Amino acid sequence: GMDVQQPEALTFGVDTDRLGEEVRGRHERQCCHGRRKCGGYSPTARSPGGGRTVGTHNRKVTEPAVRLQQRYPRSRLSRPVWIALVGALAVVSLGWLIWTASVHSDPVVSGQVASFRVVSDTRIDVTMTVDRPDPSIPVSCLLIAQSVDFDRVAEQNVAVEATAERLVDVTVSLTTLRRATSASVKNCVESG
């Protein structure tokens, strides 16, 4: 007949001091030709301490679950408490995100460049549109001009007085350090 060996169950740790003993145990199991008991080897024997014995001649090896539990003890907080804490944190974070988005999505005053025209290497004319929900509030907008390499070549605070109109177009002529290629409104704030 032919002897067929069954693969051994894997354990989570390797005891290097007992590696030689493990090899001897395999040899004895092969010599026993698959008999349940042979020279003190018993694959299902129980040790006096209650742990399962595996492998060589009553060497005690604890169950993997017990070893894992000893290595990684349970948390001081139970699972439902953790779930409640994470849920509460998620609700607070989502509320803050919605509040921040709603507050910052609609600024009190906004401005944008409607058009610009490069007049010369030292001058650019810019028309900007200022939008204020309350036109009675005076505002100040920072208007900048940039060169081809995105360096600022001019900037000016432009005051927009209170008017009856919500949308106001303002045309400004900026003197530049060198040729400007674009213009933009950096920010607008209430000045009154």
mmCIF file of N, CA and C in Angstrom, residues 106-112 128-135 137 139 141 160 165-170 188-189:
data_model
loop_
_atom_site.group_PDB
_atom_site.id
_atom_site.type_symbol
_atom_site.label_atom_id
_atom_site.label_comp_id
_atom_site.label_asym_id
_atom_site.label_seq_id
_atom_site.Cartn_x
_atom_site.Cartn_y
_atom_site.Cartn_z
ATOM 1 N N ASP A 106 -22.514 81.186 -0.005
ATOM 2 C CA ASP A 106 -23.185 82.416 -0.425
ATOM 3 C C ASP A 106 -22.587 83.590 0.336
ATOM 4 N N PRO A 107 -21.440 84.112 -0.148
ATOM 5 C CA PRO A 107 -20.827 85.231 0.568
ATOM 6 C C PRO A 107 -21.719 86.466 0.513
ATOM 7 N N VAL A 108 -21.521 87.348 1.486
ATOM 8 C CA VAL A 108 -22.329 88.564 1.559
ATOM 9 C C VAL A 108 -22.084 89.433 0.329
ATOM 10 N N VAL A 109 -20.830 89.528 -0.100
ATOM 11 C CA VAL A 109 -20.457 90.348 -1.250
ATOM 12 C C VAL A 109 -19.539 89.527 -2.146
ATOM 13 N N SER A 110 -19.757 89.596 -3.455
ATOM 14 C CA SER A 110 -18.851 88.917 -4.382
ATOM 15 C C SER A 110 -18.547 89.834 -5.557
ATOM 16 N N GLY A 111 -17.400 89.613 -6.152
ATOM 17 C CA GLY A 111 -17.011 90.397 -7.316
ATOM 18 C C GLY A 111 -16.298 89.535 -8.321
ATOM 19 N N GLN A 112 -16.449 89.860 -9.600
ATOM 20 C CA GLN A 112 -15.751 89.134 -10.645
ATOM 21 C C GLN A 112 -15.457 90.069 -11.809
ATOM 22 N N MET A 128 -15.206 95.346 -13.569
ATOM 23 C CA MET A 128 -15.609 94.279 -12.642
ATOM 24 C C MET A 128 -17.064 94.478 -12.247
ATOM 25 N N THR A 129 -17.729 93.355 -11.972
ATOM 26 C CA THR A 129 -19.120 93.372 -11.537
ATOM 27 C C THR A 129 -19.157 92.980 -10.068
ATOM 28 N N VAL A 130 -19.793 93.829 -9.247
ATOM 29 C CA VAL A 130 -19.915 93.576 -7.812
ATOM 30 C C VAL A 130 -21.365 93.224 -7.520
ATOM 31 N N ASP A 131 -21.560 92.119 -6.800
ATOM 32 C CA ASP A 131 -22.906 91.650 -6.433
ATOM 33 C C ASP A 131 -23.043 91.721 -4.927
ATOM 34 N N ARG A 132 -24.060 92.505 -4.473
ATOM 35 C CA ARG A 132 -24.341 92.595 -3.038
ATOM 36 C C ARG A 132 -25.837 92.419 -2.823
ATOM 37 N N PRO A 133 -26.220 91.475 -1.987
ATOM 38 C CA PRO A 133 -27.650 91.300 -1.693
ATOM 39 C C PRO A 133 -28.266 92.569 -1.105
ATOM 40 N N ASP A 134 -27.494 93.302 -0.300
ATOM 41 C CA ASP A 134 -27.970 94.579 0.253
ATOM 42 C C ASP A 134 -27.157 95.701 -0.389
ATOM 43 N N PRO A 135 -27.711 96.368 -1.410
ATOM 44 C CA PRO A 135 -26.952 97.390 -2.126
ATOM 45 C C PRO A 135 -26.637 98.633 -1.299
ATOM 46 N N ILE A 137 -24.971 98.648 1.332
ATOM 47 C CA ILE A 137 -23.705 98.414 2.035
ATOM 48 C C ILE A 137 -22.543 98.769 1.116
ATOM 49 N N VAL A 139 -18.729 98.520 -0.208
ATOM 50 C CA VAL A 139 -17.766 97.423 -0.182
ATOM 51 C C VAL A 139 -16.429 97.871 -0.759
ATOM 52 N N CYS A 141 -13.143 96.031 -2.910
ATOM 53 C CA CYS A 141 -12.680 94.831 -3.612
ATOM 54 C C CYS A 141 -11.218 94.999 -4.006
ATOM 55 N N VAL A 160 -16.512 100.587 -3.647
ATOM 56 C CA VAL A 160 -17.802 100.640 -4.325
ATOM 57 C C VAL A 160 -18.808 101.198 -3.321
ATOM 58 N N GLU A 165 -28.774 99.729 -6.747
ATOM 59 C CA GLU A 165 -28.713 98.511 -7.553
ATOM 60 C C GLU A 165 -27.926 97.402 -6.839
ATOM 61 N N ARG A 166 -28.409 96.178 -6.995
ATOM 62 C CA ARG A 166 -27.696 95.032 -6.413
ATOM 63 C C ARG A 166 -26.402 94.751 -7.177
ATOM 64 N N LEU A 167 -26.462 94.725 -8.526
ATOM 65 C CA LEU A 167 -25.292 94.492 -9.370
ATOM 66 C C LEU A 167 -24.756 95.831 -9.856
ATOM 67 N N VAL A 168 -23.447 96.021 -9.646
ATOM 68 C CA VAL A 168 -22.806 97.271 -10.038
ATOM 69 C C VAL A 168 -21.574 96.950 -10.870
ATOM 70 N N ASP A 169 -21.444 97.598 -12.047
ATOM 71 C CA ASP A 169 -20.239 97.480 -12.867
ATOM 72 C C ASP A 169 -19.337 98.671 -12.579
ATOM 73 N N VAL A 170 -18.065 98.378 -12.327
ATOM 74 C CA VAL A 170 -17.077 99.420 -12.044
ATOM 75 C C VAL A 170 -15.910 99.218 -12.992
ATOM 76 N N CYS A 188 -13.793 90.583 -2.005
ATOM 77 C CA CYS A 188 -14.609 91.762 -1.714
ATOM 78 C C CYS A 188 -15.111 91.651 -0.286
ATOM 79 N N VAL A 189 -15.030 92.757 0.446
ATOM 80 C CA VAL A 189 -15.494 92.781 1.831
ATOM 81 C C VAL A 189 -16.310 94.041 2.073
#
